[in-house]
mmCIF file of C-alpha atoms in Angstrom:
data_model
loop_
_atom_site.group_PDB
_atom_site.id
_atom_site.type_symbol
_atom_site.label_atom_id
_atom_site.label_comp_id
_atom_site.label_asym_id
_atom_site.label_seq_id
_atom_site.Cartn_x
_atom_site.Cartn_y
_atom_site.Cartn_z
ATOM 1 C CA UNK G 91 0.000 0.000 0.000
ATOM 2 C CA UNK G 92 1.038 3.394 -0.460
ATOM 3 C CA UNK G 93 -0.401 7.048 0.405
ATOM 4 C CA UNK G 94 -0.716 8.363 3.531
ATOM 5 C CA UNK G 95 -3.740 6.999 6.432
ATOM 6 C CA UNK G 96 -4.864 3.892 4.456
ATOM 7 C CA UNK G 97 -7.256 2.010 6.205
ATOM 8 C CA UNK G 98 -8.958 -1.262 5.732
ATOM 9 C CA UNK G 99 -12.678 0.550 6.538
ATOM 10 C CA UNK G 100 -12.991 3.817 4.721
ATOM 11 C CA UNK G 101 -15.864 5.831 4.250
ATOM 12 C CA UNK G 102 -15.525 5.410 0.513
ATOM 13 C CA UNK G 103 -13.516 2.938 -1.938
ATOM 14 C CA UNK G 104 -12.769 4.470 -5.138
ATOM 15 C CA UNK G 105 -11.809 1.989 -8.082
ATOM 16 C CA UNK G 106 -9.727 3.989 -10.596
ATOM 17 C CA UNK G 107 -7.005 6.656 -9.223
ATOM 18 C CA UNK G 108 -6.937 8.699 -12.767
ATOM 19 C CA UNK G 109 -8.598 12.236 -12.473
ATOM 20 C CA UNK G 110 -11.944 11.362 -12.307
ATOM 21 C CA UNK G 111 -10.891 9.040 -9.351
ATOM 22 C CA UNK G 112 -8.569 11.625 -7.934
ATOM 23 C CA UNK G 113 -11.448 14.150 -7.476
ATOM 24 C CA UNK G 114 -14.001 11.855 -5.914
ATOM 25 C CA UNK G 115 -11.615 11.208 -3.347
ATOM 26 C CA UNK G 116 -10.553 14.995 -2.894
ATOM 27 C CA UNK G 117 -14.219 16.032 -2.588
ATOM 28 C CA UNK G 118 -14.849 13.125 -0.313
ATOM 29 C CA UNK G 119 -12.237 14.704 1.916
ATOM 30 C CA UNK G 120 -13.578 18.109 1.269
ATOM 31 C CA UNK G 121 -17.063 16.555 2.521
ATOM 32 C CA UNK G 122 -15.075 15.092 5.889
ATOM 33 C CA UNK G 123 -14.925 11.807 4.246
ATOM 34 C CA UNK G 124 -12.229 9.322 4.716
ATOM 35 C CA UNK G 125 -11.691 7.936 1.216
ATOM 36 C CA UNK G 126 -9.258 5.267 -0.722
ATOM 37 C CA UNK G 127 -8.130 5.191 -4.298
ATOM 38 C CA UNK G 128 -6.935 1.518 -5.195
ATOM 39 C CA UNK G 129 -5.988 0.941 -8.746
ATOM 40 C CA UNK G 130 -4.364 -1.762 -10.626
ATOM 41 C CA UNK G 131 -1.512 0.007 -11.890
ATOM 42 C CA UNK G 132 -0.092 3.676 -11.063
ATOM 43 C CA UNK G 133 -1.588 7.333 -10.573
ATOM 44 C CA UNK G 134 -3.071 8.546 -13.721
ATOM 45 C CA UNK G 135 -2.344 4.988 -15.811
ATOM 46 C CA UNK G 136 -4.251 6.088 -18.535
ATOM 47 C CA UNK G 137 -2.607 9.702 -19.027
ATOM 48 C CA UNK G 138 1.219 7.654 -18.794
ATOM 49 C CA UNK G 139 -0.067 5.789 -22.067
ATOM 50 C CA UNK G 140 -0.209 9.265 -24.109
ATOM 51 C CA UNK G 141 1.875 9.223 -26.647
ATOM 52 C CA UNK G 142 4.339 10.667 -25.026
ATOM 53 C CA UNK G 143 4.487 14.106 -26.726
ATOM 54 C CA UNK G 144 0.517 14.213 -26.665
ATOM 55 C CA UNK G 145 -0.705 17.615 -26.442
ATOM 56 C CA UNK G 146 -4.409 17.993 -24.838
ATOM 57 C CA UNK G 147 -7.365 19.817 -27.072
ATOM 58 C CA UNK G 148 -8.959 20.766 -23.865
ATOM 59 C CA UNK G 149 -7.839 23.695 -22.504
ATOM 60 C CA UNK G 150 -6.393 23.958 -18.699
ATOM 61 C CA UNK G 151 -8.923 25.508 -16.793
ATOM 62 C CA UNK G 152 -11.048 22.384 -18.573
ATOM 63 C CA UNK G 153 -8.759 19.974 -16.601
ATOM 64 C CA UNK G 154 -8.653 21.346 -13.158
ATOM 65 C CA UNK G 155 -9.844 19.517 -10.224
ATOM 66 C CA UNK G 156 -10.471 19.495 -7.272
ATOM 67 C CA UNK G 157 -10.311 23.611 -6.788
ATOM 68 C CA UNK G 158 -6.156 23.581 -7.861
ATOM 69 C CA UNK G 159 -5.426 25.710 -10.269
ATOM 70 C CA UNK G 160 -3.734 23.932 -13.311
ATOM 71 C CA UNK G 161 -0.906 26.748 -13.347
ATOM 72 C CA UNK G 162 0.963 25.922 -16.781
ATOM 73 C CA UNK G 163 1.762 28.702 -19.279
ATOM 74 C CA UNK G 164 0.346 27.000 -22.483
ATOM 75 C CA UNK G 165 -3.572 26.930 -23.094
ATOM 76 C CA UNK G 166 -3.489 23.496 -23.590
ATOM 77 C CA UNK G 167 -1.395 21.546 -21.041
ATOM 78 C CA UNK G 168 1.219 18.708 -22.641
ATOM 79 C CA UNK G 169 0.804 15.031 -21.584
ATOM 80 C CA UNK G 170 3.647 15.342 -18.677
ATOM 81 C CA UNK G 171 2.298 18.510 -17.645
ATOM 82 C CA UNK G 172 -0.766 16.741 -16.821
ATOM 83 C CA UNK G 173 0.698 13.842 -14.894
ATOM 84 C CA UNK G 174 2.393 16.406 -12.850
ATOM 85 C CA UNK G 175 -1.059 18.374 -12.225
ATOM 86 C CA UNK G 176 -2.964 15.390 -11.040
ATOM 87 C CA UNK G 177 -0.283 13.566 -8.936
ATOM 88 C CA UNK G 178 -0.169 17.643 -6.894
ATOM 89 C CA UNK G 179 -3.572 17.174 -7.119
ATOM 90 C CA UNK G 180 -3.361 14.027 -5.216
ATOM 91 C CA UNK G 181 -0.523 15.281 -2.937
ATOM 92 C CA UNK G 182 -2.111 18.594 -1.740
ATOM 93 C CA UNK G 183 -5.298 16.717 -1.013
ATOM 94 C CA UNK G 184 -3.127 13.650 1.169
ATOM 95 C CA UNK G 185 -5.316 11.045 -0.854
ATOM 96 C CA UNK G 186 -4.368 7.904 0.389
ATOM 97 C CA UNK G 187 -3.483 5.278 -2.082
ATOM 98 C CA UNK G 188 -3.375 1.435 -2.941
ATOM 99 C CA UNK G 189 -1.698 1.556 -6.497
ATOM 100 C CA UNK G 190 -0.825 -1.572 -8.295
ATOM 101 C CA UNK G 191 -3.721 -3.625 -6.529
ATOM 102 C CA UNK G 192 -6.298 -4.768 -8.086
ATOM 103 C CA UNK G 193 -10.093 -5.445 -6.744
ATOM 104 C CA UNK G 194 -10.800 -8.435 -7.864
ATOM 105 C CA UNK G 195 -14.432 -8.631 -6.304
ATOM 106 C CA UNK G 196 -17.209 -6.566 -4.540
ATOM 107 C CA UNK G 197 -19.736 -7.728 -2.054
ATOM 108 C CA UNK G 198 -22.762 -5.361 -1.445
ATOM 109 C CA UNK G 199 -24.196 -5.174 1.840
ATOM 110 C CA UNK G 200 -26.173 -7.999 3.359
ATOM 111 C CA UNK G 201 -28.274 -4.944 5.013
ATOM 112 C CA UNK G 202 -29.156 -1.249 5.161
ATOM 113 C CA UNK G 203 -26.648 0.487 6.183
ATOM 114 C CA UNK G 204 -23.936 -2.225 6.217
ATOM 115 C CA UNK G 205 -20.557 -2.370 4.970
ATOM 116 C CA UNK G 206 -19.341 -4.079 1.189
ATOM 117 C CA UNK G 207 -16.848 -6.093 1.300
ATOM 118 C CA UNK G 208 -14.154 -5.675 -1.531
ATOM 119 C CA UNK G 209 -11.701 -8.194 -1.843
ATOM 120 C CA UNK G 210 -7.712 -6.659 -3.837
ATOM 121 C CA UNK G 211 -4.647 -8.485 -4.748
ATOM 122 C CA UNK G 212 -1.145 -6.956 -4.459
ATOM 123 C CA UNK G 213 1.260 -9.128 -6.434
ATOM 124 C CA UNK G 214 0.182 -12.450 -4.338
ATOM 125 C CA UNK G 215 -1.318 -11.063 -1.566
ATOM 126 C CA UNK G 216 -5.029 -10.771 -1.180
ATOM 127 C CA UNK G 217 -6.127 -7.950 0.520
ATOM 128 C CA UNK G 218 -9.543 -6.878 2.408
ATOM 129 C CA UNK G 219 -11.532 -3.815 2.901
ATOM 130 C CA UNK G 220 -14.879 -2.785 4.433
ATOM 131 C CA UNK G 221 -15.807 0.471 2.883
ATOM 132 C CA UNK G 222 -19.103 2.102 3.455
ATOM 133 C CA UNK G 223 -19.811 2.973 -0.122
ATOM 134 C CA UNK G 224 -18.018 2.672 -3.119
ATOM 135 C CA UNK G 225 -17.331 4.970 -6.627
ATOM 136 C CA UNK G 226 -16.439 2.587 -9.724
ATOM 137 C CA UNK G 227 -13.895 5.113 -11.938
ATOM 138 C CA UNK G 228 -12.365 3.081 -13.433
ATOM 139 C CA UNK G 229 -12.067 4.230 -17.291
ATOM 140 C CA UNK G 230 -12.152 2.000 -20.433
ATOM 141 C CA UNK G 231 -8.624 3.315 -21.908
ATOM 142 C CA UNK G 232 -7.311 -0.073 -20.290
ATOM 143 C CA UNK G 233 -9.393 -2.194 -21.952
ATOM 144 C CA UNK G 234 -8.935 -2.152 -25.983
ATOM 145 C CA UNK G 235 -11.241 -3.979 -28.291
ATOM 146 C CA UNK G 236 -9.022 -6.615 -30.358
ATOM 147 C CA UNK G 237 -9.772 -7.766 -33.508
ATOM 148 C CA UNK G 238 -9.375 -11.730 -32.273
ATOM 149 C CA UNK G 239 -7.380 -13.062 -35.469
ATOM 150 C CA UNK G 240 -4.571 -15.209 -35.376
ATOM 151 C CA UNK G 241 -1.017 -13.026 -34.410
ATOM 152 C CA UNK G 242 -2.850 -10.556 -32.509
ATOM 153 C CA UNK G 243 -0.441 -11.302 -29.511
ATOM 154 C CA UNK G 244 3.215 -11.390 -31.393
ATOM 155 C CA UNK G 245 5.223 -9.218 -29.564
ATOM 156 C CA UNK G 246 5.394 -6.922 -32.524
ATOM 157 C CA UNK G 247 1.580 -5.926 -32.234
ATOM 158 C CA UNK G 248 0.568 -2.920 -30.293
ATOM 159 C CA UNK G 249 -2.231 -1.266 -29.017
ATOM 160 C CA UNK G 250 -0.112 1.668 -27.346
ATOM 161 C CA UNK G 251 1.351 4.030 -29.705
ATOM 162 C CA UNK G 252 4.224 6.623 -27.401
ATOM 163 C CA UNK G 253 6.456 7.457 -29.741
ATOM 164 C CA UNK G 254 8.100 7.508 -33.561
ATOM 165 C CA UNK G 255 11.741 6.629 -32.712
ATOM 166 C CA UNK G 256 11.471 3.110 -32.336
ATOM 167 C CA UNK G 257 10.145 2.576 -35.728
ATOM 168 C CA UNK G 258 12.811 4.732 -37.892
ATOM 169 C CA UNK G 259 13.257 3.890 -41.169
ATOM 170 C CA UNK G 260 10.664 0.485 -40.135
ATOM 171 C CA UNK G 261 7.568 -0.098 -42.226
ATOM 172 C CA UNK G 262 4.389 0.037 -39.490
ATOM 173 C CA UNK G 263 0.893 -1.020 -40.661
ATOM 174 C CA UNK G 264 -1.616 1.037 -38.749
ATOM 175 C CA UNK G 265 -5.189 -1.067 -38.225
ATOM 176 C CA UNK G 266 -7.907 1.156 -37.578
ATOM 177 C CA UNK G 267 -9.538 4.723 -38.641
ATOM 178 C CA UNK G 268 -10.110 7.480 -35.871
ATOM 179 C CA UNK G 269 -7.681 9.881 -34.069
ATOM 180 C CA UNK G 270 -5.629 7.621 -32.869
ATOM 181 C CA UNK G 271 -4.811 5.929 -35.725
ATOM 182 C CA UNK G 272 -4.414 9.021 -37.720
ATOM 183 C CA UNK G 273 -2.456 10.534 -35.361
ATOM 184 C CA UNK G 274 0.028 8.029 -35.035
ATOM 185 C CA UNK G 275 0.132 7.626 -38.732
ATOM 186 C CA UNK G 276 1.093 11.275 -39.711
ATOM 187 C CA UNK G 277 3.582 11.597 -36.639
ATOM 188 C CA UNK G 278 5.300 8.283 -37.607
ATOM 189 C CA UNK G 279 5.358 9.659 -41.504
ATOM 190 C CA UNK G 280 7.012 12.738 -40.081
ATOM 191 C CA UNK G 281 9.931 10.973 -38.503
ATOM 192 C CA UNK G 282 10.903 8.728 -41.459
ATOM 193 C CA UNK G 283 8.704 5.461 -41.233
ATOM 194 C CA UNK G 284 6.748 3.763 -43.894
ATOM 195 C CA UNK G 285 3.392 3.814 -43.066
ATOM 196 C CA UNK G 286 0.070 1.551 -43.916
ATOM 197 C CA UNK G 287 -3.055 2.249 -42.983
ATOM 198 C CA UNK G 288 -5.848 0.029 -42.797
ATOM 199 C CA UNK G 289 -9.138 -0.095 -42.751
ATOM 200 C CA UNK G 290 -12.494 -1.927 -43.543
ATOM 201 C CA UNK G 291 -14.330 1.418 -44.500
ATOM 202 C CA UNK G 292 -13.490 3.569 -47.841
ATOM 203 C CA UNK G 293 -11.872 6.600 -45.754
ATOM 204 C CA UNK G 294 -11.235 7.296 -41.954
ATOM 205 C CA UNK G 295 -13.738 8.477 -39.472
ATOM 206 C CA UNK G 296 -15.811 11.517 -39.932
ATOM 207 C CA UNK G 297 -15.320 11.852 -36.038
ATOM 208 C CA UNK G 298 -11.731 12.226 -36.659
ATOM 209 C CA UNK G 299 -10.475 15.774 -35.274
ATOM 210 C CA UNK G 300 -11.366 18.626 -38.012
ATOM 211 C CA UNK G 301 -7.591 19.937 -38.431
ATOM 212 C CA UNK G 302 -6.392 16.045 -38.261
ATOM 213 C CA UNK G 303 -8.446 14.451 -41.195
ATOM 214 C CA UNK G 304 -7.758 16.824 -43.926
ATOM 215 C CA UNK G 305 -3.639 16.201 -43.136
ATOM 216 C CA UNK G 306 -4.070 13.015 -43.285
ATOM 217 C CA UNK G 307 -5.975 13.112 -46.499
ATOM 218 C CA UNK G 308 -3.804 14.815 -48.123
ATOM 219 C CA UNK G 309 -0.986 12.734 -47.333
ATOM 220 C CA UNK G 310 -2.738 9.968 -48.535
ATOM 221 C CA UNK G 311 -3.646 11.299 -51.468
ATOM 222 C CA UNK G 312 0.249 12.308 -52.621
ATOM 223 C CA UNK G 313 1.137 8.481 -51.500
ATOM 224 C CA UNK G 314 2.980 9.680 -48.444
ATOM 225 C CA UNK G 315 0.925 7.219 -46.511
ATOM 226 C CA UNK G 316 -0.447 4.400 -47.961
ATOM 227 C CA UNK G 317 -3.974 3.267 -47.627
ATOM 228 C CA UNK G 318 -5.520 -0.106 -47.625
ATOM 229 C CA UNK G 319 -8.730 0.672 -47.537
ATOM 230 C CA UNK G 320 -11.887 -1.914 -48.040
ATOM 231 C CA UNK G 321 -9.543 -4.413 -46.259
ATOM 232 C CA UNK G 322 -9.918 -6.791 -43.479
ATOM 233 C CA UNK G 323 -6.961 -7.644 -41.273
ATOM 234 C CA UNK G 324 -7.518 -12.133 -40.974
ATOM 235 C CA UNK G 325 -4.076 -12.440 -39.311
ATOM 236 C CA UNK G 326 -0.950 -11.412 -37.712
ATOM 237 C CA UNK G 327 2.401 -13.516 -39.170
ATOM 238 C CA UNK G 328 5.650 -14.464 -39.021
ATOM 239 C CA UNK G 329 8.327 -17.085 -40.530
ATOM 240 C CA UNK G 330 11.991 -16.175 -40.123
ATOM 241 C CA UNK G 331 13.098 -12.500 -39.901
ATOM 242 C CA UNK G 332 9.729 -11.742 -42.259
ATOM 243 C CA UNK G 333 6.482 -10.137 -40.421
ATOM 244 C CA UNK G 334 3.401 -9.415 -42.383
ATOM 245 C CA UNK G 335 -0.482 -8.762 -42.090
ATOM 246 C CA UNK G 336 -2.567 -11.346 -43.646
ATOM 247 C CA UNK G 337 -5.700 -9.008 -45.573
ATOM 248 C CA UNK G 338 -8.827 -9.687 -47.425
ATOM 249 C CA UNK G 339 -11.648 -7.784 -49.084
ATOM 250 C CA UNK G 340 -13.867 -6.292 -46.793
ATOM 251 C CA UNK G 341 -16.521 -6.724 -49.343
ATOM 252 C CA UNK G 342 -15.931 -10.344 -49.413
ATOM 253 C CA UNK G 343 -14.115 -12.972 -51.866
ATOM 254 C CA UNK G 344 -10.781 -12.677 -52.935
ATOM 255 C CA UNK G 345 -7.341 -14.373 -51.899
ATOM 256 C CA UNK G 346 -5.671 -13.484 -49.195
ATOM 257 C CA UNK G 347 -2.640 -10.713 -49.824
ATOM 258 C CA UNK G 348 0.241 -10.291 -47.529
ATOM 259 C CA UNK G 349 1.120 -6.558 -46.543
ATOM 260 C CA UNK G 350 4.989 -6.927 -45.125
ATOM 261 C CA UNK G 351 5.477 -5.026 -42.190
ATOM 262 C CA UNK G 352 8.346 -4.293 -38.955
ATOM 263 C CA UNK G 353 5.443 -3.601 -36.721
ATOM 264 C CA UNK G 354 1.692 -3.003 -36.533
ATOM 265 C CA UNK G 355 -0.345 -1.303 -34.033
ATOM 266 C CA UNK G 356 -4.288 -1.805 -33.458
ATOM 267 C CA UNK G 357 -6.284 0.945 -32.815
ATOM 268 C CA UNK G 358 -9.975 0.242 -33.221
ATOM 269 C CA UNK G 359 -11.227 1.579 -29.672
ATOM 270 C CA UNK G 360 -12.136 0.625 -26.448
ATOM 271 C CA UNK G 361 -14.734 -1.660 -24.954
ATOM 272 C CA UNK G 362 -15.417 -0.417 -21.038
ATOM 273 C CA UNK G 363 -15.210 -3.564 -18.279
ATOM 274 C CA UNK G 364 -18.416 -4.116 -16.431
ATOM 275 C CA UNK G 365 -17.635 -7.239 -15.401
ATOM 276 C CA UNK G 366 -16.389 -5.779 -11.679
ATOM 277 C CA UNK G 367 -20.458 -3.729 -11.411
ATOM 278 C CA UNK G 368 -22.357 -6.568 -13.442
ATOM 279 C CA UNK G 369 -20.643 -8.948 -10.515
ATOM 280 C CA UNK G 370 -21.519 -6.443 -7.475
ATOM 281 C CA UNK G 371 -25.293 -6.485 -8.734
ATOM 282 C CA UNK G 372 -25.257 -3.697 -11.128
ATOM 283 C CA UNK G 373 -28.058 -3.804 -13.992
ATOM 284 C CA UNK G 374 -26.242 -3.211 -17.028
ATOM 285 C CA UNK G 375 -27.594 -2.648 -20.490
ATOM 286 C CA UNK G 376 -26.567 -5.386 -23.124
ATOM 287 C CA UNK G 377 -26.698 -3.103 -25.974
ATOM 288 C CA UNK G 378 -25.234 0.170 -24.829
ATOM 289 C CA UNK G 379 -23.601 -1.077 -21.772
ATOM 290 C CA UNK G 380 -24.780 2.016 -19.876
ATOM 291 C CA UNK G 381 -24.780 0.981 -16.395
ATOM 292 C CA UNK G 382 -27.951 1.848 -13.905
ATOM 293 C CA UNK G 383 -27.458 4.867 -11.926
ATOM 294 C CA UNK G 384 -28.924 7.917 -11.125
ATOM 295 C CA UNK G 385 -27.689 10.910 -13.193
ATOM 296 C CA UNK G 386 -28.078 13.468 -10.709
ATOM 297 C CA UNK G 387 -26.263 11.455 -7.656
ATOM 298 C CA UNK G 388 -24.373 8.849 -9.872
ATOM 299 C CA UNK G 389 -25.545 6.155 -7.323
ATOM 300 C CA UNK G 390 -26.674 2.830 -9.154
ATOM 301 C CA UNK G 391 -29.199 0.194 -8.405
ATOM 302 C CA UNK G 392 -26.771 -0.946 -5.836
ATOM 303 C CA UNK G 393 -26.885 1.298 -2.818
ATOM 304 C CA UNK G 394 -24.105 2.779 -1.958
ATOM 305 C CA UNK G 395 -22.097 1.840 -4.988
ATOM 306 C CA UNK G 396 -21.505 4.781 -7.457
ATOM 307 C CA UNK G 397 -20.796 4.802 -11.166
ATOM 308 C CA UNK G 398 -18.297 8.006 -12.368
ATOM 309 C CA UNK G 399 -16.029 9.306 -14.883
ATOM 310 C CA UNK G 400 -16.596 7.723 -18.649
ATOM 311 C CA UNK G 401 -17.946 4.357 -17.305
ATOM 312 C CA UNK G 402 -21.573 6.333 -16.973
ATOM 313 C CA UNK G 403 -21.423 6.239 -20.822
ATOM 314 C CA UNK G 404 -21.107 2.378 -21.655
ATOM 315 C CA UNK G 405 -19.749 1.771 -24.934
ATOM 316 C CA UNK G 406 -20.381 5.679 -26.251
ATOM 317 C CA UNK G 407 -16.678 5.964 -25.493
ATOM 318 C CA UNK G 408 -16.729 9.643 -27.147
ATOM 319 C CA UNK G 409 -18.888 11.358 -24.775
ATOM 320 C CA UNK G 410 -17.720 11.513 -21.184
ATOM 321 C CA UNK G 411 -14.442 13.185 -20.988
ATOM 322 C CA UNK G 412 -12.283 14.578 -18.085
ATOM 323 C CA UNK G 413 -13.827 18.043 -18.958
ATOM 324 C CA UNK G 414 -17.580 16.713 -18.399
ATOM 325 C CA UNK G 415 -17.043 14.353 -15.920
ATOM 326 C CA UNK G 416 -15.793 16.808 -13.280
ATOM 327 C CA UNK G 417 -19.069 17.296 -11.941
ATOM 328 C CA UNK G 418 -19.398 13.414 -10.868
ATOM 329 C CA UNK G 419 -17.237 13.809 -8.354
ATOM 330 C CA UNK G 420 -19.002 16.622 -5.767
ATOM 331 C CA UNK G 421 -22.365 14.794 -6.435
ATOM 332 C CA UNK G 422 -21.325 11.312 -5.560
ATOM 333 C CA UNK G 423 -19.641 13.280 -2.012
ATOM 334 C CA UNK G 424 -22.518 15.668 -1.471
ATOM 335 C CA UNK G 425 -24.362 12.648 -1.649
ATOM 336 C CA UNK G 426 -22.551 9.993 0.315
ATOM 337 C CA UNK G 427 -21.823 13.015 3.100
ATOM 338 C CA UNK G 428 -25.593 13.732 3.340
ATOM 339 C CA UNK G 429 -26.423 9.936 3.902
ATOM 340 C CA UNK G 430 -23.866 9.483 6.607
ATOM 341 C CA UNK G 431 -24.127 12.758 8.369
ATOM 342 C CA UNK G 432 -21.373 14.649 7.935
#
């Protein structure tokens, strides 16, 4: 365990210590609270996956938390200038934390008013804690949909893209069609690798960022990226020192073409967990994956177990941001404070 004050029976248990996480637990505090962030890997794990020269959209005052000012010259804050925010964030607050442990389960309440029962591991130790109420924050960024062919797991296939350096003078086949994967595309272009897109649909995403898609159009167009559009990725291989990507139509029929390749990343989005709430009791929807809870207190069916941050959303991974989901944070406290009293 680490942080300062942990205890095995907090007030509130907060699954996820990324910023939506780290302001539950500062407001709980705020509120007189006596909160825990436990997460499976380290403070703000999502943010350290950034590429690693990732410049935010949002603007500052968009990120702030917790009432500290995010006091950074630029409008919009850089990807280290953010982990730096939220771990002061963290610090200034004295959250106490259980980083790299994982909750494996959750127990409701047997009664009103009782306490769940939340079992973690830490390396091999199992762990136990009785918190009063609990605030699921977890995220979906660690959780990426896969495309479940053949190869997907060769060390050479990625679904984190940090930085172009590794890959100079490589060839890198890019699967997949929104920001991410045009992102990574044009900065890998710019730093001397070969680049292949591709992609089941005829262009990429019309959600793609409005200064992003015209670059990459263009680039396409003069053939400095290539795109293999209309294709379907059936494989991941390797014999010897060769690597390739095994394609087919998308439209059906047709051999199978190799695409050689150094490396390939997969970027076709995120699927959110709700195997940890769907366990704990937590009515989830099949289709949309929205779990039950109550907009204005983010409380689900469960009582005393909250749903924040992007998770609220279910699969409609592109509308719950750290910008909007700021406000989760002092209703789930107001809340929990006004049913215990404080």
């Amino acid at each position: 365990m680490s942080g300062p004050s942990v205890r095995a029976e907090p007030d509130l248990l907060v699954v996820g210590a990324g910023p939506t996480g780290i302001a539950i637990g500062a407001e709980a505090k705020r509120r007189g609270l006596d909160p825990l962030l436990v997460d499976r890997g380290p403070l703000t794990a999502a943010i350290q996956d950034y590429p690693a020269h990732l410049r935010f959209f949002t603007t500052r005052d968009r990120l702030e938390i917790a009432d500290v000012p995010f006091t950074v010259p630029e409008d919009k804050p850089s990807r280290r200038q953010a982990l730096v925010y939220y771990r002061s964030v963290a610090e200034r607050w004295g959250l106490p934390l259980a980083l790299h442990e994982e909750v494996t389960a959750v127990v409701p309440p047997g009664e009103p008013g009782g306490r769940f029962e939340v079992t973690t591991r830490h390396r091999a130790e199992a762990r136990r804690y009785r918190p009063r109420a609990i605030a699921v924050a977890s995220g979906y960024f660690g959780n990426p949909k896969r495309l479940g062919v053949p190869g997907e797991d060769l060390p050479w296939v990625g679904d984190r893209y940090r930085d172009p350096y590794r890959h100079f003078g490589e060839r890198v086949a890019i699967v997949g069609a929104g920001n991410t994967a045009a992102e990574a595309a044009l900065d890998l272009w710019r730093n001397d690798v070969r680049v292949t897109l591709v992609h089941r649909g005829h262009e990429v995403k019309g959600s793609v960022k409005y200064w992003l898609k015209p670059d990459f159009d263009n680039r396409v167009a003069e053939g400095s990226i290539a795109a293999r559009y209309g294709s379907c990725v059936t494989a991941f291989r390797e014999e010897g020192a060769e690597r390739w990507l095994e394609l087919v139509p998308a439209a059906g029929g047709g051999e199978p073409e190799r695409l050689p390749c150094d490396a390939a990343y997969v970027f076709i989005g995120y699927r959110p967990d709700m195997s940890l709430l769907s366990a704990a009791g937590v009515t989830v929807d099949p289709e949309t994956l929205v779990p039950a809870h109550d907009p204005e207190t983010g409380e689900s069916n469960v009582p005393g177990l909250y749903v924040a941050g992007t998770l609220q959303a279910g699969a409609a991974t592109d509308r719950i941001f750290i910008e909007n989901s700021r406000e989760h944070a002092p209703k789930i406290a107001a809340h929990l404070a006004a049913r215990l009293g404080r």
